[in-house]
Tab-separated table of C-alpha atoms in Angstrom:
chain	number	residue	atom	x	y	z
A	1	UNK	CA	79.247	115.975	83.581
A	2	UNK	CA	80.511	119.267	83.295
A	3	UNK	CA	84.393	120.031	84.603
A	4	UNK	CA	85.833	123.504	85.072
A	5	UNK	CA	89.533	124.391	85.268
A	6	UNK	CA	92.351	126.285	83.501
A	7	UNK	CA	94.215	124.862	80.827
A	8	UNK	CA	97.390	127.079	79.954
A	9	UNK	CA	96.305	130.358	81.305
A	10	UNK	CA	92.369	129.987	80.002
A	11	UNK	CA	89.240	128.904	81.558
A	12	UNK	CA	87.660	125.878	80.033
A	13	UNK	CA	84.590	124.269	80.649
A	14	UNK	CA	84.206	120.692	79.224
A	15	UNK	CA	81.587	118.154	78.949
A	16	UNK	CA	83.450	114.613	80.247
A	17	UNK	CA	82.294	111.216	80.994
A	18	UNK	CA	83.987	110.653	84.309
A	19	UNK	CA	85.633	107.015	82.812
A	20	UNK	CA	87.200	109.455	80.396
A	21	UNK	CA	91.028	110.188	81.507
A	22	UNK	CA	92.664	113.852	81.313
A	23	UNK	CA	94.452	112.414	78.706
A	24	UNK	CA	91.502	111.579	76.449
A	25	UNK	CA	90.048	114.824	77.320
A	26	UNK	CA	92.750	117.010	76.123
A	27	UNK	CA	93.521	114.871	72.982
A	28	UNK	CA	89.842	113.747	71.632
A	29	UNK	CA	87.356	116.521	72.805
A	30	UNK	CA	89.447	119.713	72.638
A	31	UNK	CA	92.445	118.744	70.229
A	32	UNK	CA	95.564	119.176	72.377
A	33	UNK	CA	97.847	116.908	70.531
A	34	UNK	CA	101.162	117.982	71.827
A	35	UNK	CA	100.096	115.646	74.577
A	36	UNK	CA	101.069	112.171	73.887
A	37	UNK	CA	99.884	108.625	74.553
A	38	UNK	CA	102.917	106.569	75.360
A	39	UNK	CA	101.690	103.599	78.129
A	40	UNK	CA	98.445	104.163	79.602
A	41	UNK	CA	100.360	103.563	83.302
A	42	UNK	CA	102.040	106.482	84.045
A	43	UNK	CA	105.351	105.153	83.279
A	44	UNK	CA	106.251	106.856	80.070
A	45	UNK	CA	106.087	110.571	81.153
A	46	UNK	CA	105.316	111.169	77.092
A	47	UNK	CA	101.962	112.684	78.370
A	48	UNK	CA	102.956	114.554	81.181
A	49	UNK	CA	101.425	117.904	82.119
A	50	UNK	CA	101.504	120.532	85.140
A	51	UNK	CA	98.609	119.893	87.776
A	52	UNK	CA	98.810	122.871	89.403
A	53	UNK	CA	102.455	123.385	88.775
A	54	UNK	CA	103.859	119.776	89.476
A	55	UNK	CA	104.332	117.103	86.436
A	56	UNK	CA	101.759	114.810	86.580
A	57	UNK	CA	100.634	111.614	84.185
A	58	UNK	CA	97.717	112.598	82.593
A	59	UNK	CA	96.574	109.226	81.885
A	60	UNK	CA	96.131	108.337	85.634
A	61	UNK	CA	94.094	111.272	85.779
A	62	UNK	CA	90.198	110.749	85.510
A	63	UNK	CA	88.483	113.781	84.048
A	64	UNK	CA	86.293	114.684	86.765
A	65	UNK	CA	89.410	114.747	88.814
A	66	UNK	CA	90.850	118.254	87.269
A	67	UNK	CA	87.964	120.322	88.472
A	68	UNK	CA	89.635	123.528	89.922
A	69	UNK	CA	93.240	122.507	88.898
A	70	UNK	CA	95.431	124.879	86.971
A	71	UNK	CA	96.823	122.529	83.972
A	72	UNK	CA	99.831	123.380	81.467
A	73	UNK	CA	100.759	121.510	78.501
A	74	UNK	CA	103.804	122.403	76.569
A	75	UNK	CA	101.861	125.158	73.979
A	76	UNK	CA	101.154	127.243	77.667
A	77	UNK	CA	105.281	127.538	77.007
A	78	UNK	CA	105.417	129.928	74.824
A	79	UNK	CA	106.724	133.106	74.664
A	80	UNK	CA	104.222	135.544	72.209
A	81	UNK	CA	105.335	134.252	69.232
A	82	UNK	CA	108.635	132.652	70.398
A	83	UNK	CA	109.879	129.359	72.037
A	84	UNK	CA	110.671	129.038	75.270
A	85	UNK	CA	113.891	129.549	76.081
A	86	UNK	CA	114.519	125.423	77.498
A	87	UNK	CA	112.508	124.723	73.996
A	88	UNK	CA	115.307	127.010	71.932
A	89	UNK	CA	118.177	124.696	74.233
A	90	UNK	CA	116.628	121.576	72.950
A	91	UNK	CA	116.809	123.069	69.204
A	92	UNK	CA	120.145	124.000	69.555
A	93	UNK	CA	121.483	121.271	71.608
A	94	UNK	CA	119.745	118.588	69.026
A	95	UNK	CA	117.969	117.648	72.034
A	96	UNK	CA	114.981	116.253	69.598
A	97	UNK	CA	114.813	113.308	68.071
A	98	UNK	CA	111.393	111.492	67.051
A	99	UNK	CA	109.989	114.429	69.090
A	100	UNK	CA	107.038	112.222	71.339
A	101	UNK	CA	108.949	112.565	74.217
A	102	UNK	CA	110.390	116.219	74.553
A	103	UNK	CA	106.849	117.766	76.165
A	104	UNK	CA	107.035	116.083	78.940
A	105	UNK	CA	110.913	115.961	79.089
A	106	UNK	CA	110.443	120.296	79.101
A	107	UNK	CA	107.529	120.430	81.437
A	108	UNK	CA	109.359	118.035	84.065
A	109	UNK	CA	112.876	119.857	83.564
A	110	UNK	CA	110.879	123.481	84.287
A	111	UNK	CA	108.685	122.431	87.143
A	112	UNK	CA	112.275	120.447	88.605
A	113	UNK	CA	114.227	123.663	87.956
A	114	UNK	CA	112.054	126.008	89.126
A	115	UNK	CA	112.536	124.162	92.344
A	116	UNK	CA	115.812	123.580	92.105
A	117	UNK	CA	117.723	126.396	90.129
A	118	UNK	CA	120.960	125.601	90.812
A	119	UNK	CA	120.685	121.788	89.893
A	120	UNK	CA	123.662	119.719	88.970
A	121	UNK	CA	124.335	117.661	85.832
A	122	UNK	CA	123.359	114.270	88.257
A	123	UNK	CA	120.245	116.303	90.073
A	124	UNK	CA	118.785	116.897	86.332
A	125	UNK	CA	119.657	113.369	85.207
A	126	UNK	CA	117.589	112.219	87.993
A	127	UNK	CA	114.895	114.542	87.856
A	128	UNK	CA	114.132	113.272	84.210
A	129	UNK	CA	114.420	109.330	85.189
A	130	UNK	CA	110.478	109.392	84.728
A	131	UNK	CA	110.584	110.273	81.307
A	132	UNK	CA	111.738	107.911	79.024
A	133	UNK	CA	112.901	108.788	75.059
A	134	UNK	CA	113.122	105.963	72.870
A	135	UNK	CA	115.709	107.235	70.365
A	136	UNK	CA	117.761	107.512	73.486
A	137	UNK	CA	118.934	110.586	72.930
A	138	UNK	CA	119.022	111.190	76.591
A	139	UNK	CA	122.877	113.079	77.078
A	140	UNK	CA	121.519	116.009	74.449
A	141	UNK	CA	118.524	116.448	76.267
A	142	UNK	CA	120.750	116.696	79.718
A	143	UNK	CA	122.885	119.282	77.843
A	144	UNK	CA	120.041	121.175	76.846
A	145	UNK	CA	118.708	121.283	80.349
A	146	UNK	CA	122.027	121.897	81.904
A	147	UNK	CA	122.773	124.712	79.402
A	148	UNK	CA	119.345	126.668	79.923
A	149	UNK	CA	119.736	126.227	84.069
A	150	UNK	CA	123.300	127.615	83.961
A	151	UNK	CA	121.572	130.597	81.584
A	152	UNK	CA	123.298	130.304	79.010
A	153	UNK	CA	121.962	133.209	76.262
A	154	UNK	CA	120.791	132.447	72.907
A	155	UNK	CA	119.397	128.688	74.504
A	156	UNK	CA	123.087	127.676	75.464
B	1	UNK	CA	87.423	101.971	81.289
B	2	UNK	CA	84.406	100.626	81.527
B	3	UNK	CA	81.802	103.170	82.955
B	4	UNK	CA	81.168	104.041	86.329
B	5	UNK	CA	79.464	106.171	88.066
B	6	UNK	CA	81.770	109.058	89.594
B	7	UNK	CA	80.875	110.850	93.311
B	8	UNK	CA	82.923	113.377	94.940
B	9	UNK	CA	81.860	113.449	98.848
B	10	UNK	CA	82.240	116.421	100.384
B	11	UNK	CA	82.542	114.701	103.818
B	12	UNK	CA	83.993	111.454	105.652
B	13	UNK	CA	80.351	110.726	106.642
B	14	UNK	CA	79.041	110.963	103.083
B	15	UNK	CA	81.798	108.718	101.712
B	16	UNK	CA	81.268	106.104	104.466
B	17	UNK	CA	77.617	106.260	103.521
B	18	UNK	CA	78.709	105.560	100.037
B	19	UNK	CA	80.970	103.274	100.890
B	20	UNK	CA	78.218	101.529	102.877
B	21	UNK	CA	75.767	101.671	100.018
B	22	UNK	CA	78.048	99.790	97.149
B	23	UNK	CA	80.326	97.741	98.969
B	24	UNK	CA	82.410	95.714	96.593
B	25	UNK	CA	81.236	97.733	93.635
B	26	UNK	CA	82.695	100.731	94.674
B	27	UNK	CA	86.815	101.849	94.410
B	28	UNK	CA	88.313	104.633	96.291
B	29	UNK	CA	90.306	106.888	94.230
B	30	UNK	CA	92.626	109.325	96.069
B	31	UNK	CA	96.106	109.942	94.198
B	32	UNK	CA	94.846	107.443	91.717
B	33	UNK	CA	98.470	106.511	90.570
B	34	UNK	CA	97.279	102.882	91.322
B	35	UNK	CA	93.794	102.405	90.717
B	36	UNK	CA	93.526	104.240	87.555
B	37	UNK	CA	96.400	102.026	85.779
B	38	UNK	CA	93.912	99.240	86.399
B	39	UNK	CA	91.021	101.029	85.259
B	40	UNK	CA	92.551	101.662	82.046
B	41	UNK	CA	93.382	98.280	81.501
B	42	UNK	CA	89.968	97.244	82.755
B	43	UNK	CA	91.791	95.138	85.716
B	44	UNK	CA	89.292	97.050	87.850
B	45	UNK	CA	85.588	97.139	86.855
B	46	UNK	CA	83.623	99.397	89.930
B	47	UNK	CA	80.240	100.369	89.265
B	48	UNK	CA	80.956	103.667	91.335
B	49	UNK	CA	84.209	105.376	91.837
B	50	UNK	CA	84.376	107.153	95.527
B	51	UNK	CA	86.585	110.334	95.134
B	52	UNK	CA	87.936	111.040	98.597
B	53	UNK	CA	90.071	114.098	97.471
B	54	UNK	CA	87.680	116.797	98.564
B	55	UNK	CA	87.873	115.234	102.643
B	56	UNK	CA	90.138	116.895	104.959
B	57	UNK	CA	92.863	113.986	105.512
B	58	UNK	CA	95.556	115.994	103.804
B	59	UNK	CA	97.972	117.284	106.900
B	60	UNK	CA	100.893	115.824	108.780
B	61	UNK	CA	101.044	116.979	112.462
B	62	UNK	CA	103.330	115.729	115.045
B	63	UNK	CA	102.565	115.355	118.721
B	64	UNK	CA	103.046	112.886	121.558
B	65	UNK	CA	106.238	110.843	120.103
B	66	UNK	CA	104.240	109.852	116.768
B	67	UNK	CA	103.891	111.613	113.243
B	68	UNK	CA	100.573	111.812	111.451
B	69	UNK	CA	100.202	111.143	108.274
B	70	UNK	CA	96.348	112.082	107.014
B	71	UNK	CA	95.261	109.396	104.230
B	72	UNK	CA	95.435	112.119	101.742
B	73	UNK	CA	99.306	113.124	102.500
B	74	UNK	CA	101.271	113.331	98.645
B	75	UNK	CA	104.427	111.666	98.562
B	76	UNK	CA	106.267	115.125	97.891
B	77	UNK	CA	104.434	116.128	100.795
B	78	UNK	CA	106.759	113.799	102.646
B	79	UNK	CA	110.259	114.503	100.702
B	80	UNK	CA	109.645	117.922	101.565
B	81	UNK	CA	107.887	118.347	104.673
B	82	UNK	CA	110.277	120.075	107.728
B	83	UNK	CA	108.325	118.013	110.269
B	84	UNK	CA	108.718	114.379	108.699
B	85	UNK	CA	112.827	115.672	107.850
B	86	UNK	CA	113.490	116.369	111.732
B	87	UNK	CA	111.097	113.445	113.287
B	88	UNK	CA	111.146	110.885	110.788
B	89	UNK	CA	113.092	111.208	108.442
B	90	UNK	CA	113.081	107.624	107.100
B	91	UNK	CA	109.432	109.049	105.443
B	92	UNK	CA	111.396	111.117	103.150
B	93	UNK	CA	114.096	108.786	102.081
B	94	UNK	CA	111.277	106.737	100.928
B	95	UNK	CA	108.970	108.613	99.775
B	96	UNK	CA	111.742	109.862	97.258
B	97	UNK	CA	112.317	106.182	96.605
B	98	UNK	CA	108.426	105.954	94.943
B	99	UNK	CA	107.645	105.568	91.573
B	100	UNK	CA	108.943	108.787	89.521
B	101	UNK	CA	107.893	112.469	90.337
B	102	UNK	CA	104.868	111.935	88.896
B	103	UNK	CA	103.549	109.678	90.896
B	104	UNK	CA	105.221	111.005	94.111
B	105	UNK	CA	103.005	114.685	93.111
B	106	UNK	CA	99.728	113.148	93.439
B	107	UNK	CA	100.290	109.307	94.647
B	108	UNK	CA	99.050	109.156	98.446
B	109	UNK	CA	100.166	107.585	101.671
B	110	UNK	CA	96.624	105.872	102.522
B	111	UNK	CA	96.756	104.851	98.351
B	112	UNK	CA	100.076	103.751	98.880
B	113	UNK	CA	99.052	101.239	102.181
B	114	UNK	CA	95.552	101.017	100.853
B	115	UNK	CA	97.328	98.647	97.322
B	116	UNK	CA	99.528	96.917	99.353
B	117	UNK	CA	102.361	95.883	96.613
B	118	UNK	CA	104.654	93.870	98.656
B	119	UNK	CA	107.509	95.622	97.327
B	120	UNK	CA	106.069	99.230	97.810
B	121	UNK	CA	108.403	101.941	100.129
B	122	UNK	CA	105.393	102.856	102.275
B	123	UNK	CA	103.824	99.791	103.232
B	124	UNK	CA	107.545	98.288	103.865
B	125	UNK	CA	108.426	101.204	106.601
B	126	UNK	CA	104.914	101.329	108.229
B	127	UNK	CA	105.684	97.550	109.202
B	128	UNK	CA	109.209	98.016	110.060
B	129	UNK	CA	107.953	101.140	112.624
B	130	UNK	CA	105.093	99.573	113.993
B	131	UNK	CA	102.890	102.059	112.490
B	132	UNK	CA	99.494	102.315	113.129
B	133	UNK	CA	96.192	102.810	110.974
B	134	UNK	CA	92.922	104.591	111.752
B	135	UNK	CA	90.378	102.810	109.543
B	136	UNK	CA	86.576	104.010	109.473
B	137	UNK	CA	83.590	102.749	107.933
B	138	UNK	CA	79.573	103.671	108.684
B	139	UNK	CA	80.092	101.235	111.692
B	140	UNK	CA	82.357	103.060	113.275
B	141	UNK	CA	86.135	103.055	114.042
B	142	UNK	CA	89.335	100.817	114.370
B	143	UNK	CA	93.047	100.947	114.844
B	144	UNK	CA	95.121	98.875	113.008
B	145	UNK	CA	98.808	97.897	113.260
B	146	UNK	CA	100.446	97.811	110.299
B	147	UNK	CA	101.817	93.793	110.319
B	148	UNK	CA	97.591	93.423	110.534
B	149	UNK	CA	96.536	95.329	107.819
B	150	UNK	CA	98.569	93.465	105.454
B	151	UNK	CA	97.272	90.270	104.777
B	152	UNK	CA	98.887	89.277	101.448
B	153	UNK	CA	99.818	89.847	97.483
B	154	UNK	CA	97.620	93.777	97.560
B	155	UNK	CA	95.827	92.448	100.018
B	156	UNK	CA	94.949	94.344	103.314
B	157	UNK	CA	92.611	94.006	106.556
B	158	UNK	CA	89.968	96.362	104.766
B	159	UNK	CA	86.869	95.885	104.577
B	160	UNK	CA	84.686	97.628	101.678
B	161	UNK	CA	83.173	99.569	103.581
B	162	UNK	CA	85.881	100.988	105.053
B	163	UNK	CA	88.509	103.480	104.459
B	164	UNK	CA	92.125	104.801	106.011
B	165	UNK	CA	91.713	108.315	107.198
B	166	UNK	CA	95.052	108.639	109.096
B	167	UNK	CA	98.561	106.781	109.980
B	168	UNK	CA	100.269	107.234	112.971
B	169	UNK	CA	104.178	106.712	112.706
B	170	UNK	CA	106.657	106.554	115.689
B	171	UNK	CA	109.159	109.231	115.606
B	172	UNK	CA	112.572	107.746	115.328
B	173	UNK	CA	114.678	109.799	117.449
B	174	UNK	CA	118.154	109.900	117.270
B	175	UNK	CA	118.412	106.777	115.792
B	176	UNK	CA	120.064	106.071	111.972
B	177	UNK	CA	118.174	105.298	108.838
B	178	UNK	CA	118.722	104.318	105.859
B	179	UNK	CA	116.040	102.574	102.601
B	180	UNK	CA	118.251	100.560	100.044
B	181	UNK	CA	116.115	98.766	96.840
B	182	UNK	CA	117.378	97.284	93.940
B	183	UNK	CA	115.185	97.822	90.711
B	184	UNK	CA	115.559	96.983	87.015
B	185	UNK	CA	114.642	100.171	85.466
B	186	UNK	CA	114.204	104.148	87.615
B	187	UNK	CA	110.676	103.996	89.025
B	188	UNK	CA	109.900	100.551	88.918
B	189	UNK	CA	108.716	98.752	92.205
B	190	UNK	CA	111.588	97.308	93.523
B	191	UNK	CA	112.716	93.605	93.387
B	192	UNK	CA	113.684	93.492	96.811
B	193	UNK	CA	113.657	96.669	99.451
B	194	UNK	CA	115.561	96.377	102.926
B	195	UNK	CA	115.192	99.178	105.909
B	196	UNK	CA	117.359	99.324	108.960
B	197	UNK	CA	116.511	101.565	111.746
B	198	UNK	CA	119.290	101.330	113.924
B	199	UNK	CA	120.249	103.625	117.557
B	200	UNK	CA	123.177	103.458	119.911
B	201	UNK	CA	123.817	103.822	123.755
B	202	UNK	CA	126.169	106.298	125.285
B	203	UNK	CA	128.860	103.091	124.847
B	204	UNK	CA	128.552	103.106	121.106
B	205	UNK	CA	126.874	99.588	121.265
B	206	UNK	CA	123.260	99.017	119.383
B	207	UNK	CA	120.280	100.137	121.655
B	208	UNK	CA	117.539	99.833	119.226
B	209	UNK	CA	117.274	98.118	115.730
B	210	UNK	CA	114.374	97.728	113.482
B	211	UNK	CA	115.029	95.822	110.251
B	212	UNK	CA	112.157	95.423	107.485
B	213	UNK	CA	112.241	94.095	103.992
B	214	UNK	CA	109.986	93.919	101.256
B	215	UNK	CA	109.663	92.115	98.070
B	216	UNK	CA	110.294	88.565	99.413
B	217	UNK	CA	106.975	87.449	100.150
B	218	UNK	CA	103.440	88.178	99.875
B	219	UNK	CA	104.135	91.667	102.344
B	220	UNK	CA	106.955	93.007	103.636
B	221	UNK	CA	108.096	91.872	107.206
B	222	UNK	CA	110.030	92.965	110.167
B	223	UNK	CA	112.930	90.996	110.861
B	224	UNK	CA	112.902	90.537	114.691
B	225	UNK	CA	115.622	87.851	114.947
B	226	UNK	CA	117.787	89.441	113.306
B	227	UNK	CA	117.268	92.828	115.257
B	228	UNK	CA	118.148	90.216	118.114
B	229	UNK	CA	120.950	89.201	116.674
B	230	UNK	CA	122.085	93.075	116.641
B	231	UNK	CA	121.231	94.840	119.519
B	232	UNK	CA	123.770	94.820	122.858
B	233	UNK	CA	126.428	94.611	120.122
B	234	UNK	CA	129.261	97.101	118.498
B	235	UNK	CA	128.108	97.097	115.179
B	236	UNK	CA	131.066	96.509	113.716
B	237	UNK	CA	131.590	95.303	109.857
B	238	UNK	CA	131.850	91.834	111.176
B	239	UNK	CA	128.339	91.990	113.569
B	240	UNK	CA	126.844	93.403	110.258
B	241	UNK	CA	127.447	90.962	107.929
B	242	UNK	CA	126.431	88.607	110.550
B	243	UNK	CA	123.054	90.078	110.913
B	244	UNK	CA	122.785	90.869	106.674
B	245	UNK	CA	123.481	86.223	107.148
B	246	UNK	CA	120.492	86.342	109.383
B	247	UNK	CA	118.065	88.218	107.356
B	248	UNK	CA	119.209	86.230	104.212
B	249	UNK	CA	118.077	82.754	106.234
B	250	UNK	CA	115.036	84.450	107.909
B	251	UNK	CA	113.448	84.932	104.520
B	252	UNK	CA	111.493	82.360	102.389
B	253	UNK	CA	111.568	84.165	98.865
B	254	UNK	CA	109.598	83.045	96.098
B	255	UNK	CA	110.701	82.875	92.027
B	256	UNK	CA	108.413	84.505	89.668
B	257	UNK	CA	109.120	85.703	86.102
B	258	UNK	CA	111.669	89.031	87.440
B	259	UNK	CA	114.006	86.893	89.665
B	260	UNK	CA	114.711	83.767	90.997
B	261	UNK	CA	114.141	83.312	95.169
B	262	UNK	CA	117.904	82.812	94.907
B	263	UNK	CA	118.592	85.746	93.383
B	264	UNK	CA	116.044	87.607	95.638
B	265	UNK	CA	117.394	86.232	98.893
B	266	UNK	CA	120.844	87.637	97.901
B	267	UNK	CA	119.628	90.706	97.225
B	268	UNK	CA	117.964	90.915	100.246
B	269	UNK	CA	121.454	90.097	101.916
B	270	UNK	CA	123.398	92.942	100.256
B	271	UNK	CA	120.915	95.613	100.684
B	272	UNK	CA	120.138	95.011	104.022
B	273	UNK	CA	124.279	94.775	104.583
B	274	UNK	CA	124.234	98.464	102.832
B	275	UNK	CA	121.462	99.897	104.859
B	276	UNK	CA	122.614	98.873	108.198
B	277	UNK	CA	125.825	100.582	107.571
B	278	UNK	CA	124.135	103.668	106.022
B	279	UNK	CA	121.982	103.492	109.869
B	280	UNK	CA	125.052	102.892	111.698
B	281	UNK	CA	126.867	106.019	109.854
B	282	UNK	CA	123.471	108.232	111.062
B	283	UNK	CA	123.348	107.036	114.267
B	284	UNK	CA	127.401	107.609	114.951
B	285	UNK	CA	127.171	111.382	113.212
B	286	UNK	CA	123.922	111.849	116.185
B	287	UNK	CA	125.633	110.530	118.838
């Protein structure tokens, strides 16, 4: 079956077998890899993406399911050429490790800040409790995130 | 996944007809932040997937003492709807309590009831309230109270042919609230959940209480002796430890491989102690 929606700004029309999830989709039929596979339950966060502008798993998405939805991954991000400037705060903060868990640690941070602008060191903490990073390098990332909500130039 | 065969109805009379048609072969999917974990790990094998997302079930309303909750409500919905903050706002406490935000932006309140984890927010506060549950099918219509529809371990009054459209919770009025859980790790189901609903009279003494928890048996339950053993009284630190003694002896917890029923029943006697004074706190600031 055929499924129509927008994947980071672009219209895309895919061929998808509906037992297929989002997940597979974006990975093994149009090559999104900086979507991950962490735990097939939605538990992880590693593949997270924006469904219409909130974080969802897409691994408890089925295919079919994202007809008419507006979807970014973390390449919709960028800036031109350029990071984004929550991407330059986790490069200057050391905020990456291993790496498989910073997309979905920026997308939730933006969609939670966008929401929230004036967050607090413990509302950002909890806002990333879904996401979990196994080098634990969890009080970076929270500086990162802090830094680039307080707007601080150059990524904090 | 196996392979199914995916349909999208665009109305509640095409989905019943579905419904109708494939009986035990057929899921619902709505949020899918349940069913699809156990498609992936091929825990559920439907021949036909029924995708209810395109039906109008999707709005809260309130009118005539209740709020109602279409099938299709999002947990965010809930944490940030105006209407559930002012009339019940209970909803949002645990609605914010559910899974992680990803779950809570497309997880549902009918796919929420519908699963029927006996240590799920939702389910736990529907019983506590006395909610109650429109359920249709191609035969026609029923109501169901909440303590009904759940009749075990994810296991609920529905038949396969049948689906939630709609939830009707009392308002709470000026009464106190709070939802305590213990879990090992952020966003896992809880180990044990406890509710108190509690309101006072003009005298400062306990009107109303209603006291749930979750987690301790096969579905959560409403705790009416000890709401007995709390209402005409002050609700003083001693009455609520009292009551938290009462809870602890109503239940009948069982050991599995997270926690011993020893271990469970004392949970269940600190967080109800911590909830009741959260309540008691509301209902004082109200009064």
């Amino acid at each position: 079956m055929i499924v129509s929606f927008v994947l980071n700004g672009r219209a895309r029309e895919v061929d998808v077998l509906p037992s297929e999830t989002f997940l597979e989709v974006l990975r093994d039929r149009l090559g999104i890899f900086d979507v991950k596979e962490g735990c097939d339950e939605g538990v992880c966060g590693a593949c997270t993406v924006l469904f219409d502008g909130r974080p969802a798993s897409s691994c408890l998405v089925l295919a079919p399911a994202v007809r008419g939805r507006r979807i970014t991954t973390v390449r919709g991000l960028a800036r031109g050429a350029g990071l984004h400037p929550l991407q330059e705060a986790f490069v200057k903060h050391g905020a990456v490790q291993c790496g498989f868990c910073t997309p979905g640690m920026l997308l939730t941070a933006l969609a939670f800040l966008e929401r929230h602008p004036a967050a607090t060191r413990a509302e950002i903490r909890t806002a990333l409790e879904g996401n979990l990073c196994r080098c634990t390098g969890y009080a970076k990332i929270v500086d990162a995130v802090e830094a680039y909500a307080r707007g601080d130039t150059n990524g904090g | 996944m196996h392979p199914f065969e995916y349909e999208a109805p665009a109305t509640l009379h095409d989905a019943l007809a579905l419904l109708a048609e494939h009986r035990d072969e057929a899921k619902v999917l709505a949020g899918g932040q349940s069913l699809v974990p156990l498609l992936n790990y091929r825990l559920a094998k439907p021949r036909v997937v029924v995708d209810i997302n395109d039906l109008p079930f999707a709005a809260i309303r309130v009118d005539d003492g209740h709020v109602s909750l279409g099938a299709l409500v999002r947990h965010h919905h809930l944490e940030e709807s105006a209407d559930v903050a002012s009339h019940c706002p209970v909803l949002k406490e645990a609605a914010a309590l559910i899974g992680n935000v990803r779950v809570r932006a497309l997880g549902t309140v009918g796919g929420s009831l519908a699963h029927a984890d006996p240590a799920a927010e939702l389910p736990l506060v529907m019983v506590a309230l006395d909610a109650r549950l429109d359920v249709r099918s191609a035969r026609g219509q029923r109501t169901l109270a909440a303590r009904e529809f759940f009749t075990g371990y994810l296991s609920t009054a529905l038949a396969p042919d049948e689906v939630i459209v709609d939830v009707r919770v009392p308002v709470i009025g000026d009464a106190g609230h709070a939802l305590e859980e213990f879990a090992r790790r952020a966003g896992d189901f809880a180990l044990v959940a406890a509710l108190a609903v509690v309101s006072l009279d003009a005298r400062g003494r306990v009107a109303t209480a209603r006291l749930g928890v979750g987690g301790v048996g096969p579905t959560p339950v409403r705790l009416p002796a000890a709401e007995d053993a709390l209402v005409g009284h002050e609700p003083s630190d001693e009455r609520l430890t009292r009551v938290a003694a009462v809870v602890a002896d109503a239940l009948d917890p069982q050991a599995d491989a997270f926690a011993s029923a020893a271990y469970r029943r004392h949970l269940a006697r600190v967080l109800i102690r911590r909830a009741l004074t959260r309540a008691v706190a509301r209902a004082l600031e109200v009064a």
